[in-house]
PDB file of C-alpha atoms in Angstrom:
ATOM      1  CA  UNK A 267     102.045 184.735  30.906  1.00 46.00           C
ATOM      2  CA  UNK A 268     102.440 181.295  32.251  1.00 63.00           C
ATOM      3  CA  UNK A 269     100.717 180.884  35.674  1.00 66.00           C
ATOM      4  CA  UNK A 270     102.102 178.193  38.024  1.00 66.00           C
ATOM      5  CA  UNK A 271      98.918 177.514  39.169  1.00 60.00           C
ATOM      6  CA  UNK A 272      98.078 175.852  36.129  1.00 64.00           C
ATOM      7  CA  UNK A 273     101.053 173.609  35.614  1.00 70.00           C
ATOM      8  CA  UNK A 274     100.467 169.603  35.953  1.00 83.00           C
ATOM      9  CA  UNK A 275     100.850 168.386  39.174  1.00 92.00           C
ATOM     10  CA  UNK A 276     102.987 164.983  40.389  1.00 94.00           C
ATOM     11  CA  UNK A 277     102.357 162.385  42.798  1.00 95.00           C
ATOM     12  CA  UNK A 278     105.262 164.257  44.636  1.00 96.00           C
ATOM     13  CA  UNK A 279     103.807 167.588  44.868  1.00 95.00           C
ATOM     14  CA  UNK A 280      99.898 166.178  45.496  1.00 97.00           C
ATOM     15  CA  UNK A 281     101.981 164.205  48.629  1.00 97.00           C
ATOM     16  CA  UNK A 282     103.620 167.296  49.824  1.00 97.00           C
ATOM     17  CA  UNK A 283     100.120 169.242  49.056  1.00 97.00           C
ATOM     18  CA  UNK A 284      98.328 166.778  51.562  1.00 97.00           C
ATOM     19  CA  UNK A 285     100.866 167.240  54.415  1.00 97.00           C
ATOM     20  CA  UNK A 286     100.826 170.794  53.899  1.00 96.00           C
ATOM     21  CA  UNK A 287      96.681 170.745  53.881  1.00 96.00           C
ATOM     22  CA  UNK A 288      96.579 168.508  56.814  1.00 96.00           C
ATOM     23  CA  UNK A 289      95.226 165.599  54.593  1.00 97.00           C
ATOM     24  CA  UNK A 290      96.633 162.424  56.628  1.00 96.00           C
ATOM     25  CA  UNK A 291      95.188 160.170  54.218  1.00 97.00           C
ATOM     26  CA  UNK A 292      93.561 159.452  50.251  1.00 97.00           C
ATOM     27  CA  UNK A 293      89.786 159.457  52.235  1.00 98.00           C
ATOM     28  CA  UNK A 294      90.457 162.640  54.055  1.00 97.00           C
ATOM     29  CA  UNK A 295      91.691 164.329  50.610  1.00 97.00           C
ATOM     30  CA  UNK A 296      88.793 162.885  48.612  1.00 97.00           C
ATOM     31  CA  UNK A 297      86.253 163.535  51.253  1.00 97.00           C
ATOM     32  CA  UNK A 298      87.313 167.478  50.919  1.00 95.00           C
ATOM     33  CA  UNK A 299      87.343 167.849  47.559  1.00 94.00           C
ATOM     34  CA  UNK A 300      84.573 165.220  46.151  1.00 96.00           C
ATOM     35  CA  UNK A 301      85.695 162.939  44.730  1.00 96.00           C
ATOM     36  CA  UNK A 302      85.978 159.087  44.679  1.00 97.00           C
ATOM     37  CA  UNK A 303      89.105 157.729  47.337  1.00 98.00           C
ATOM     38  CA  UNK A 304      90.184 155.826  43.988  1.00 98.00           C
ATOM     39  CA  UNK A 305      90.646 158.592  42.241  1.00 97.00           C
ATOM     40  CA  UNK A 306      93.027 159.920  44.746  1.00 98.00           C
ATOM     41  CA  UNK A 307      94.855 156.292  44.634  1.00 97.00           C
ATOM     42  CA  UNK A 308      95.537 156.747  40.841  1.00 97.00           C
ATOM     43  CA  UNK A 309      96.503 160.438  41.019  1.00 97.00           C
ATOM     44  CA  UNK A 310      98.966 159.632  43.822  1.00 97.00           C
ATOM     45  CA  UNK A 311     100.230 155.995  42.007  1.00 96.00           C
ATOM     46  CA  UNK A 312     101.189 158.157  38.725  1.00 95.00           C
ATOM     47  CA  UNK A 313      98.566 156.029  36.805  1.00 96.00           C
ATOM     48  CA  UNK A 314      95.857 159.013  36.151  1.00 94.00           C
ATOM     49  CA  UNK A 315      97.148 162.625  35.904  1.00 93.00           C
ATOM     50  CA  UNK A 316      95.873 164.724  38.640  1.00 95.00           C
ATOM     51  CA  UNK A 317      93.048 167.278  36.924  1.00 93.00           C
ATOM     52  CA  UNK A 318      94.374 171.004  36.509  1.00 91.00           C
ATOM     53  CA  UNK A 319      91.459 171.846  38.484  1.00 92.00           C
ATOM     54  CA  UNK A 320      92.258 169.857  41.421  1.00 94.00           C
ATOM     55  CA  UNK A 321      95.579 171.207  41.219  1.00 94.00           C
ATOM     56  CA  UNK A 322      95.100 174.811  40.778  1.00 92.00           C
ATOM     57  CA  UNK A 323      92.640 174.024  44.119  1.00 93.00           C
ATOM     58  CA  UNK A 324      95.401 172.660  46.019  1.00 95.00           C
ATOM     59  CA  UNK A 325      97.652 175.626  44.974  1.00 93.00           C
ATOM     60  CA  UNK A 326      95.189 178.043  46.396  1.00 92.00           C
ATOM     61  CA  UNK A 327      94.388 176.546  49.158  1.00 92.00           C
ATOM     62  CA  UNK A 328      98.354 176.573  50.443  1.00 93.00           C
ATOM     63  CA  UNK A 329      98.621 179.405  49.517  1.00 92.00           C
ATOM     64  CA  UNK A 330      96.081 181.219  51.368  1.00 91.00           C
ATOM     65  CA  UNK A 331      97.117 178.549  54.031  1.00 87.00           C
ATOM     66  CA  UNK A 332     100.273 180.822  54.311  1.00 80.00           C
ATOM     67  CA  UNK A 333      98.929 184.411  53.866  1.00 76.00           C
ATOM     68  CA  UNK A 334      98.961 185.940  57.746  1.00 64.00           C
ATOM     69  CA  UNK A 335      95.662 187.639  58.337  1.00 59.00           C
TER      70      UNK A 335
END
């Protein structure tokens, strides 16, 4: 069973992720989820994929963004 959270993520869909998460820029993203602001840089520039973990993070955290309590 293929699970979308898994799939690669672009430097599209980490842009619309931020915006979504509130993340105005590649600090406040890196601050969140530890890691270096350069990393962010590369993810968003195309240059470094973005890590499946990160990903499948980002994923979960919209998602339970939308769920109504």
């Amino acid at each position: 069973m293929d699970d979308p959270r898994l799939a690669s993520m672009s430097p599209d869909e980490l842009r619309a992720a931020m915006r979504t998460l509130g993340y105005q820029t590649q600090n406040d993203l890196a601050a969140a989820i530890g890691v270096s602001r350069s990393a962010v840089s590369l993810w968003l520039e195309g240059k470094v994929g973005v890590p499946r973990p990160v990903g499948m993070l980002l994923r979960m955290l919209i998602g339970a963004q939308r769920r109504q309590y």
